[in-house]
Short mmCIF file of C-alpha atoms and ligand atoms in Angstrom, two decimals:
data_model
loop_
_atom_site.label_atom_id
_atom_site.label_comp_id
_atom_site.label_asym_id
_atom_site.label_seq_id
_atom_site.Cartn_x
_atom_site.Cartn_y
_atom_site.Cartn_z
CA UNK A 1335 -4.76 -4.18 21.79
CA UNK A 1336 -6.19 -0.99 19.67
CA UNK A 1337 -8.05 -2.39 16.46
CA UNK A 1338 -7.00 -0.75 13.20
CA UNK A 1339 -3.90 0.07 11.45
CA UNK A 1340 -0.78 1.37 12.18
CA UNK A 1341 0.74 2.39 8.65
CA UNK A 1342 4.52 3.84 7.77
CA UNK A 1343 5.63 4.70 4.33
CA UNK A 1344 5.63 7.77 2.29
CA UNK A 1345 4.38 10.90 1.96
CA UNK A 1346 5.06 12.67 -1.31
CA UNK A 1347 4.90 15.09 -3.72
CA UNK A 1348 4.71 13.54 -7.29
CA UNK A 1349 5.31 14.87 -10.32
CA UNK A 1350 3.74 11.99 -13.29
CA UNK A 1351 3.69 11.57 -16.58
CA UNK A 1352 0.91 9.06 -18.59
CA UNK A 1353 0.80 9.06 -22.19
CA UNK A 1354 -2.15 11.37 -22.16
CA UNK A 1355 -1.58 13.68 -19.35
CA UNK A 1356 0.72 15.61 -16.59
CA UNK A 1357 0.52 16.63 -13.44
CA UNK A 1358 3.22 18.44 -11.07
CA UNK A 1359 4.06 18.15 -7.60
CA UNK A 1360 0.57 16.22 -6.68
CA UNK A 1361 -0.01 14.86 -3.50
CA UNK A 1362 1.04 11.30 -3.28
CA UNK A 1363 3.03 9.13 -1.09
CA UNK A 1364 2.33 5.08 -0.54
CA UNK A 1365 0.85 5.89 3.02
CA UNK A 1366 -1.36 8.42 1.74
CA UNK A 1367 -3.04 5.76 -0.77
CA UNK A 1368 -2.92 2.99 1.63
CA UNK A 1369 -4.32 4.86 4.71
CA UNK A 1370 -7.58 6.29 2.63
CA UNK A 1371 -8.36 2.69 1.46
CA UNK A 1372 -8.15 0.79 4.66
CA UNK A 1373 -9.90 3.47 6.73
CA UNK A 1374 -13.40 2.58 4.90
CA UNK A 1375 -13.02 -0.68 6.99
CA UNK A 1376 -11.09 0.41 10.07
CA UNK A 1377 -9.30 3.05 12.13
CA UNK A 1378 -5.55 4.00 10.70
CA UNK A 1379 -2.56 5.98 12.09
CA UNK A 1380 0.07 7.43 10.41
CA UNK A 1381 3.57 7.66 11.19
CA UNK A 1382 5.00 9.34 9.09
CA UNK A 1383 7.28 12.73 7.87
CA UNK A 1384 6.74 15.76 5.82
CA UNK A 1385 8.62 18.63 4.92
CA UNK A 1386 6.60 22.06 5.32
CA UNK A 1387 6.08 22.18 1.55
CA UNK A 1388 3.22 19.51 2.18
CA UNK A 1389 -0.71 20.80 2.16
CA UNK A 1390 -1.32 20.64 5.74
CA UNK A 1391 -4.60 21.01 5.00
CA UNK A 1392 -4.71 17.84 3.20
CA UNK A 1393 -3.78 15.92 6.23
CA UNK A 1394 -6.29 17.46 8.52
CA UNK A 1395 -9.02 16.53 6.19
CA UNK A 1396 -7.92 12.98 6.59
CA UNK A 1397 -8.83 13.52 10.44
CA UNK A 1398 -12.61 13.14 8.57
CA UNK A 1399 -12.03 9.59 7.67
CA UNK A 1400 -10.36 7.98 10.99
CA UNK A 1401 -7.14 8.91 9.50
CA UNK A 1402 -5.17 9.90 12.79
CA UNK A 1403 -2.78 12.18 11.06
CA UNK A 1404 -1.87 13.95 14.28
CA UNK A 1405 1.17 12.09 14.82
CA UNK A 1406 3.34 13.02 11.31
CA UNK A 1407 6.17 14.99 11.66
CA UNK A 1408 6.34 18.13 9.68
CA UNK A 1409 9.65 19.49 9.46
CA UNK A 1410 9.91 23.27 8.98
CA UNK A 1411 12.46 24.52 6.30
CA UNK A 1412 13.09 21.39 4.84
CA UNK A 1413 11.57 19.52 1.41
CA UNK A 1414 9.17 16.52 1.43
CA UNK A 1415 10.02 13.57 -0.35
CA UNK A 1416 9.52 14.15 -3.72
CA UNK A 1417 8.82 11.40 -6.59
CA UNK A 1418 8.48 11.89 -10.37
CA UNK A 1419 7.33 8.90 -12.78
CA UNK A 1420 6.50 8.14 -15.59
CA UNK A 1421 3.91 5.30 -17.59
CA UNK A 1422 4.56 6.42 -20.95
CA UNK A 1423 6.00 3.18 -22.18
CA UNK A 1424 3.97 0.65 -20.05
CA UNK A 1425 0.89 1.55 -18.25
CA UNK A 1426 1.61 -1.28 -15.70
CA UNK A 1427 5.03 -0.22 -14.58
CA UNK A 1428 6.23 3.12 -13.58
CA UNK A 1429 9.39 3.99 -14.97
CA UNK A 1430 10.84 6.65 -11.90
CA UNK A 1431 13.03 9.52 -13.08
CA UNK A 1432 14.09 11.06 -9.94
CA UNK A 1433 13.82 10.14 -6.28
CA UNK A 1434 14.33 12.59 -3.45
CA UNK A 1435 14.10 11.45 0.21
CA UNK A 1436 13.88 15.21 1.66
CA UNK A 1437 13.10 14.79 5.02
CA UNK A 1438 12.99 11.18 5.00
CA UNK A 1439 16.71 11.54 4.94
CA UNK A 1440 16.82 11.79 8.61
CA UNK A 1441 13.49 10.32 9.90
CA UNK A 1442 13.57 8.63 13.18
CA UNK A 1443 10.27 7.55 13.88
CA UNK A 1444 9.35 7.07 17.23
CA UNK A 1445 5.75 5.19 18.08
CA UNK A 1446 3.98 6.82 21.13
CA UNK A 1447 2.18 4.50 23.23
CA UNK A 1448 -1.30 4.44 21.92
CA UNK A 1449 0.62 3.71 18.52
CA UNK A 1450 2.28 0.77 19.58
CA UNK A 1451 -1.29 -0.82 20.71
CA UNK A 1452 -2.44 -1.37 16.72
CA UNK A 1453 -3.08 -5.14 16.39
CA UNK A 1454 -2.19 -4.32 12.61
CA UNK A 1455 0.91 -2.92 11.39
CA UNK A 1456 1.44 -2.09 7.44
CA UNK A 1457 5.01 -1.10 6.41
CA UNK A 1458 4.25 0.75 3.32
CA UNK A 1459 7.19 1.44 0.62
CA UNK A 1460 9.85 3.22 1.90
CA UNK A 1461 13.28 2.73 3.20
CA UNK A 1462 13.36 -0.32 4.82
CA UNK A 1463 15.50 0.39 7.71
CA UNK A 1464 12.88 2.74 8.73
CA UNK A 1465 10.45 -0.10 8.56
CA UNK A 1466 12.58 -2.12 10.99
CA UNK A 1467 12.52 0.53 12.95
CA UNK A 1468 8.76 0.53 13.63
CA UNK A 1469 8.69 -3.01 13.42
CA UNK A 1470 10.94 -2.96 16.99
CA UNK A 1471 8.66 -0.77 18.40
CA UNK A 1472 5.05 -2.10 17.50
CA UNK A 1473 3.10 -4.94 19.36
CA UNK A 1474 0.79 -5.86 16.62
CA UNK A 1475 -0.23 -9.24 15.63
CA UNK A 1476 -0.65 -8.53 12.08
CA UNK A 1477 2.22 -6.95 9.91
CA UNK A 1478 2.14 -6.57 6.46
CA UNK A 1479 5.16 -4.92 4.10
CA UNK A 1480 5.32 -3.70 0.51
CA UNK A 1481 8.72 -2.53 -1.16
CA UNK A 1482 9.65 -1.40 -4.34
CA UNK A 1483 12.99 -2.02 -6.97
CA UNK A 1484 15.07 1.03 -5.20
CA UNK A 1485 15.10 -0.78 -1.91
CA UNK A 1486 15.70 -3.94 -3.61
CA UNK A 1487 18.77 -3.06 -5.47
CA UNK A 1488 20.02 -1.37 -2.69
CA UNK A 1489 18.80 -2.29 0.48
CA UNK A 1490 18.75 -5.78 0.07
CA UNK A 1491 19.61 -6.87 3.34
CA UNK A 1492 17.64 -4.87 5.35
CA UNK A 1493 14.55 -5.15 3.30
CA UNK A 1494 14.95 -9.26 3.75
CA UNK A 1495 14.98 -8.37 7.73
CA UNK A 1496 11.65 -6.40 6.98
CA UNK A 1497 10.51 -9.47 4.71
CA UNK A 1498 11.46 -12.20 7.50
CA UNK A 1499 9.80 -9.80 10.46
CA UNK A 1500 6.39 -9.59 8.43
CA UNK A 1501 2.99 -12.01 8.22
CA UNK A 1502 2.32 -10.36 4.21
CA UNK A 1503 4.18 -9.58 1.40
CA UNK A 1504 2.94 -7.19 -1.09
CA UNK A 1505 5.52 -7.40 -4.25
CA UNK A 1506 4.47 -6.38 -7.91
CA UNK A 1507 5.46 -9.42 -10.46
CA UNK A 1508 8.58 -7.77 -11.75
CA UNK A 1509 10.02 -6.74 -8.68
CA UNK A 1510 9.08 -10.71 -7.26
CA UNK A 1511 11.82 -11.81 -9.93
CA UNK A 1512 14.19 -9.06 -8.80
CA UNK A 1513 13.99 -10.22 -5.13
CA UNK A 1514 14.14 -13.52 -5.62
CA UNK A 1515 15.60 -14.39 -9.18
CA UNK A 1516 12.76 -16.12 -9.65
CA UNK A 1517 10.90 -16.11 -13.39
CA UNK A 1518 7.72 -17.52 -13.04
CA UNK A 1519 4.63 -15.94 -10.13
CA UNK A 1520 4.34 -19.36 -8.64
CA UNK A 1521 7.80 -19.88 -8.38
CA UNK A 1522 8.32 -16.26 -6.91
CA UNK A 1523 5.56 -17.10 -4.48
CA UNK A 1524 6.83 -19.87 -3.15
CA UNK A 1525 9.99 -18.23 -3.28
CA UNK A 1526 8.67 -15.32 -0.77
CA UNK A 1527 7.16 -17.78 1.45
CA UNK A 1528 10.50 -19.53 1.97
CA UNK A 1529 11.58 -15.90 2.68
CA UNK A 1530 9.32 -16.13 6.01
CA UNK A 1531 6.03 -14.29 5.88
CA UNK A 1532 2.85 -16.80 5.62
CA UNK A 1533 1.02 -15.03 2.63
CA UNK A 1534 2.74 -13.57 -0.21
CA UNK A 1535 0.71 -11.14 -2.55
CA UNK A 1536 2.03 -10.68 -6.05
CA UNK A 1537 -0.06 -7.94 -8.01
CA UNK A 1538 0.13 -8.16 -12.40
CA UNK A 1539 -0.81 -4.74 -13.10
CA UNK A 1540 -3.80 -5.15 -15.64
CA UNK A 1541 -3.70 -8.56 -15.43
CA UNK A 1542 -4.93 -9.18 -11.97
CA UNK A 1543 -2.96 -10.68 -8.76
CA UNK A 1544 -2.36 -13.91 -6.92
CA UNK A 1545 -2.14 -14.83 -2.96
CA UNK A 1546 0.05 -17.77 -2.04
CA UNK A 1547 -1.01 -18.98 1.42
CA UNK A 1548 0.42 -22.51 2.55
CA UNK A 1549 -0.52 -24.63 -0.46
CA UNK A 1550 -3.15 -22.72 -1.81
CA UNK A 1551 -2.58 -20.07 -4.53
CA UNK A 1552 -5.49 -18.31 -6.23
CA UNK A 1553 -6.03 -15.68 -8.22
CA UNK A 1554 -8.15 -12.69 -9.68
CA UNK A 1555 -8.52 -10.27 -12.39
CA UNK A 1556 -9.32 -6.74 -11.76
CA UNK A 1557 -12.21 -4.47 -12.43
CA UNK A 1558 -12.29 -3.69 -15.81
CA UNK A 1559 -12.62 0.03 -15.10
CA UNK A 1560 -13.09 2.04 -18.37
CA UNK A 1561 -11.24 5.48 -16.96
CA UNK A 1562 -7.57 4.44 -16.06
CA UNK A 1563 -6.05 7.98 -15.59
CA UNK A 1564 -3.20 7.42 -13.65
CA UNK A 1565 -2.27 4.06 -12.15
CA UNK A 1566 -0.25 5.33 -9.14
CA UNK A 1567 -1.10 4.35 -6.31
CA UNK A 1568 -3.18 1.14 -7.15
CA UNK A 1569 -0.76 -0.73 -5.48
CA UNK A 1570 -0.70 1.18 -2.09
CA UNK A 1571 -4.93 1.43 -2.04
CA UNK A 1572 -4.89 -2.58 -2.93
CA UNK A 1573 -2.83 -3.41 0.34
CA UNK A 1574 -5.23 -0.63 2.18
CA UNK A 1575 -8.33 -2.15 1.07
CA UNK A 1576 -6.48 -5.92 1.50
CA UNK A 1577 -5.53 -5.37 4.78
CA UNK A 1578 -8.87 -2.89 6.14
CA UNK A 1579 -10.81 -6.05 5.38
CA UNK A 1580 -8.50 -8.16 7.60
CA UNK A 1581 -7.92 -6.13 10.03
CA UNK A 1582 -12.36 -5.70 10.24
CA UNK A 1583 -12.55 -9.15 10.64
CA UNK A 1584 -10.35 -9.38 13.38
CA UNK A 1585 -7.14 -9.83 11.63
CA UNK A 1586 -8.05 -13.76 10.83
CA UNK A 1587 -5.82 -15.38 8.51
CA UNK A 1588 -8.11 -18.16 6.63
CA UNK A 1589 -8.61 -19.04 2.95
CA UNK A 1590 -12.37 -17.39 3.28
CA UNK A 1591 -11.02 -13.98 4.58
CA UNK A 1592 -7.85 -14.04 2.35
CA UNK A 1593 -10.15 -14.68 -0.63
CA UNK A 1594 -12.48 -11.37 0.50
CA UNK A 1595 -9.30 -9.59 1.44
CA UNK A 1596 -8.02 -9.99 -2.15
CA UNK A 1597 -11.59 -8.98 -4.00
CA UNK A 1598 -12.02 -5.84 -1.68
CA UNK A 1599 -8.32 -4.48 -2.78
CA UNK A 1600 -8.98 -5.19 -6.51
CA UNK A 1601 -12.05 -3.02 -6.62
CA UNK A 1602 -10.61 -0.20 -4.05
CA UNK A 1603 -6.92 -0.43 -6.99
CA UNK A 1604 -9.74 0.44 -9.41
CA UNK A 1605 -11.52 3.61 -7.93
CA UNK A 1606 -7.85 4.74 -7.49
CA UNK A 1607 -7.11 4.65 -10.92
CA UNK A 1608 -9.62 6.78 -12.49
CA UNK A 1609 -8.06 9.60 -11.00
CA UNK A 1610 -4.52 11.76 -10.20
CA UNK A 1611 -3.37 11.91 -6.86
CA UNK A 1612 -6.41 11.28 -4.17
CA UNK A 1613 -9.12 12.74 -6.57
CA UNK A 1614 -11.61 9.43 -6.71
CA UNK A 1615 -10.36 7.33 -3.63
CA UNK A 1616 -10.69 10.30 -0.95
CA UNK A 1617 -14.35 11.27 -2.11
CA UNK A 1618 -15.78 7.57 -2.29
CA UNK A 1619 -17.84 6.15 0.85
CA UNK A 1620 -18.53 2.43 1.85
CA UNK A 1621 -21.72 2.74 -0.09
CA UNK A 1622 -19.77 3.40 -3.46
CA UNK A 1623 -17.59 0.68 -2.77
CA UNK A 1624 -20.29 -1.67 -1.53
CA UNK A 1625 -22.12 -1.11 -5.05
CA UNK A 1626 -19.01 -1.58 -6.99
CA UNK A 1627 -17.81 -4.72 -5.31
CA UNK A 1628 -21.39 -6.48 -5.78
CA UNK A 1629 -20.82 -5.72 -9.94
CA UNK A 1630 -17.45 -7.45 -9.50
CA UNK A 1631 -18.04 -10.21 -7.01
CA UNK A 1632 -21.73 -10.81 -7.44
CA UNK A 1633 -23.22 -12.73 -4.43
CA UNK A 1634 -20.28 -12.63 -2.66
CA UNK A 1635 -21.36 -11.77 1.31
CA UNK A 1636 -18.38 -9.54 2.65
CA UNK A 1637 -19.01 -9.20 6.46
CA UNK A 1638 -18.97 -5.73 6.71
P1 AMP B 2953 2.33 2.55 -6.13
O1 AMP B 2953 1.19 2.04 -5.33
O2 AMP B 2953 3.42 1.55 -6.23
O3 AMP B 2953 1.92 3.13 -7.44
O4 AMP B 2953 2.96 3.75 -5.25
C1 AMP B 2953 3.02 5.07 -5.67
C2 AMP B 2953 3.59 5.99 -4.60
O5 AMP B 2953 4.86 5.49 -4.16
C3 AMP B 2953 3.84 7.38 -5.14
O6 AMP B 2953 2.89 8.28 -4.63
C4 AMP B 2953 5.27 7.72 -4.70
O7 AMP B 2953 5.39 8.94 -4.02
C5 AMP B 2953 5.67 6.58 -3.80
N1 AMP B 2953 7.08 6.18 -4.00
C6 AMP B 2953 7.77 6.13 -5.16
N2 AMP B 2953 9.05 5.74 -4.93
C7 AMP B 2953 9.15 5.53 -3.60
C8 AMP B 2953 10.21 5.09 -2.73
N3 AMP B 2953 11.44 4.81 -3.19
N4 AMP B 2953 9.95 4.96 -1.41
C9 AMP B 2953 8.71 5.25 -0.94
N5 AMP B 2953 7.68 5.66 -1.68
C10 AMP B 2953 7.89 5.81 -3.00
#
């Protein structure tokens, strides 16, 4: 098998909105913040679509970080998936005001063989019938899935096929209770265990987030960054830096690495926020985040 990541989801243009500030037609997309926080610990592909509206150039530059962008599909005459949100009300929750799947539309991703060879596997938000899809066609030992409200409400089915198929949830608080009409995290963790992955991951916004792993269920509080900017993304670099670390330590599941694993996405969520689009996470190194992890976690010896 190939170590590192094999990673689907979005890429997007966003248009967002904070209380403070705006910014149009940014680049964005939940495999674009995932892939650039994982590949500080490990190689990452990218299967993905774009429509030719997308910076091109953007995705080469990846090619500097062991992002294998050479695979995505860019689609000539046609529009990328575009997102607009907004965190005026709530800085924890995006409120979206328009969704536009573009090319995504008619995506048919097809894994070539070196692809299908990643022992890790992350289906980042989108559609989940397109995460099935590369589900059936990966070998990896290690899969991991994130989702969002849209796909909830209206891809229920398919996204609990996703859900059954995968080793790691990654679900925000509020859409736990939407999935799973549960109130309370540990009841929605348990809840998403019974749902068939082994380690569910429920992220609080500013108030931290929780692993449930067999019977153990901890918990941490982020980095208290002083410069939140704009908080998209900070769920999509948490599961990159969350499952990076796994997948560099051989993609073991135990309560030591989980515990790491859960640390290392905190402080990689809160480079990501002191920035729009891919402004602070693509121009840190290891060193940056080594120094930033040792104020959060102290003595705490990640094997890196
Ligand atoms: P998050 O980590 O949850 O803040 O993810 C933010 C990214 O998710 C944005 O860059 C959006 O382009 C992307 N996004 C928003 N809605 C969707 C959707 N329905 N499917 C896939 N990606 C989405």
């Amino acid at each position: 098998m190939k170590k590192g990541i094999l990673v689907t989801g979005s890429l997007a243009l966003d248009t967002i909105k904070t209380d403070k500030d705006f910014a149009k037609d940014i680049v964005g997309g939940s495999v674009i913040y995932f892939s650039h926080a994982a590949s500080l610990f490990t190689d990452v592909s990218l299967v993905a679509v774009a429509g030719d509206d997308f910076p091109v150039k953007f995705l080469k530059n990846m090619m500097q970080r062991n992002i294998d962008t050479t695979k995505v599909e860019i689609i000539k005459g046609k529009k990328s998936f575009h997102w607009s949100g907004s965190y005026e009300e709530d800085i924890n929750e995006a409120k979206t005001l328009d969704t536009q799947l573009g090319v995504f539309g008619d995506f048919n991703p097809q894994l070539d063989h070196s692809q299908k060879d990643y022992e890790t596997l992350f289906l980042a938000n989108i559609d989940p019938d397109l995460q099935l899809s590369v589900i059936s066609q990966s070998k990896a030992k290690l899969i991991g899935a994130d989702s969002m409200n849209l796909w909830i409400n209206i891809k229920r089915d398919a996204l609990k096929k996703v859900i059954s198929k995968s080793h790691i949830l990654f679900i925000n608080e509020t859409e736990g209770k939407l999935l799973t009409g549960k109130k309370k995290i540990y009841e929605i963790g348990q809840a998403v265990l019974g749902m068939g992955p082994k380690i569910a991951v429920i992220k609080q916004g500013s108030y931290g987030s929780s692993v449930f792993y067999k019977n153990l269920f901890f918990s941490l509080p982020i980095y208290p960054t002083t410069k939140v900017v704009d908080p998209t993304g900070a769920g999509d670099s948490f599961a990159g830096g969350f499952m990076g670390y796994l997948t560099s330590q051989g993609c073991k599941i135990n309560e030591k690495n989980l515990r790491h694993a859960l640390a290392v996405g905190t402080v990689m969520a809160s480079f990501n926020v002191e920035g729009f689009s891919l402004n602070v996470l693509s121009a840190i190194t290891i060193s940056d985040f080594k120094k930033r992890f040792k104020k959060y976690a102290g003595n705490l010896e990640l094997s890196l």
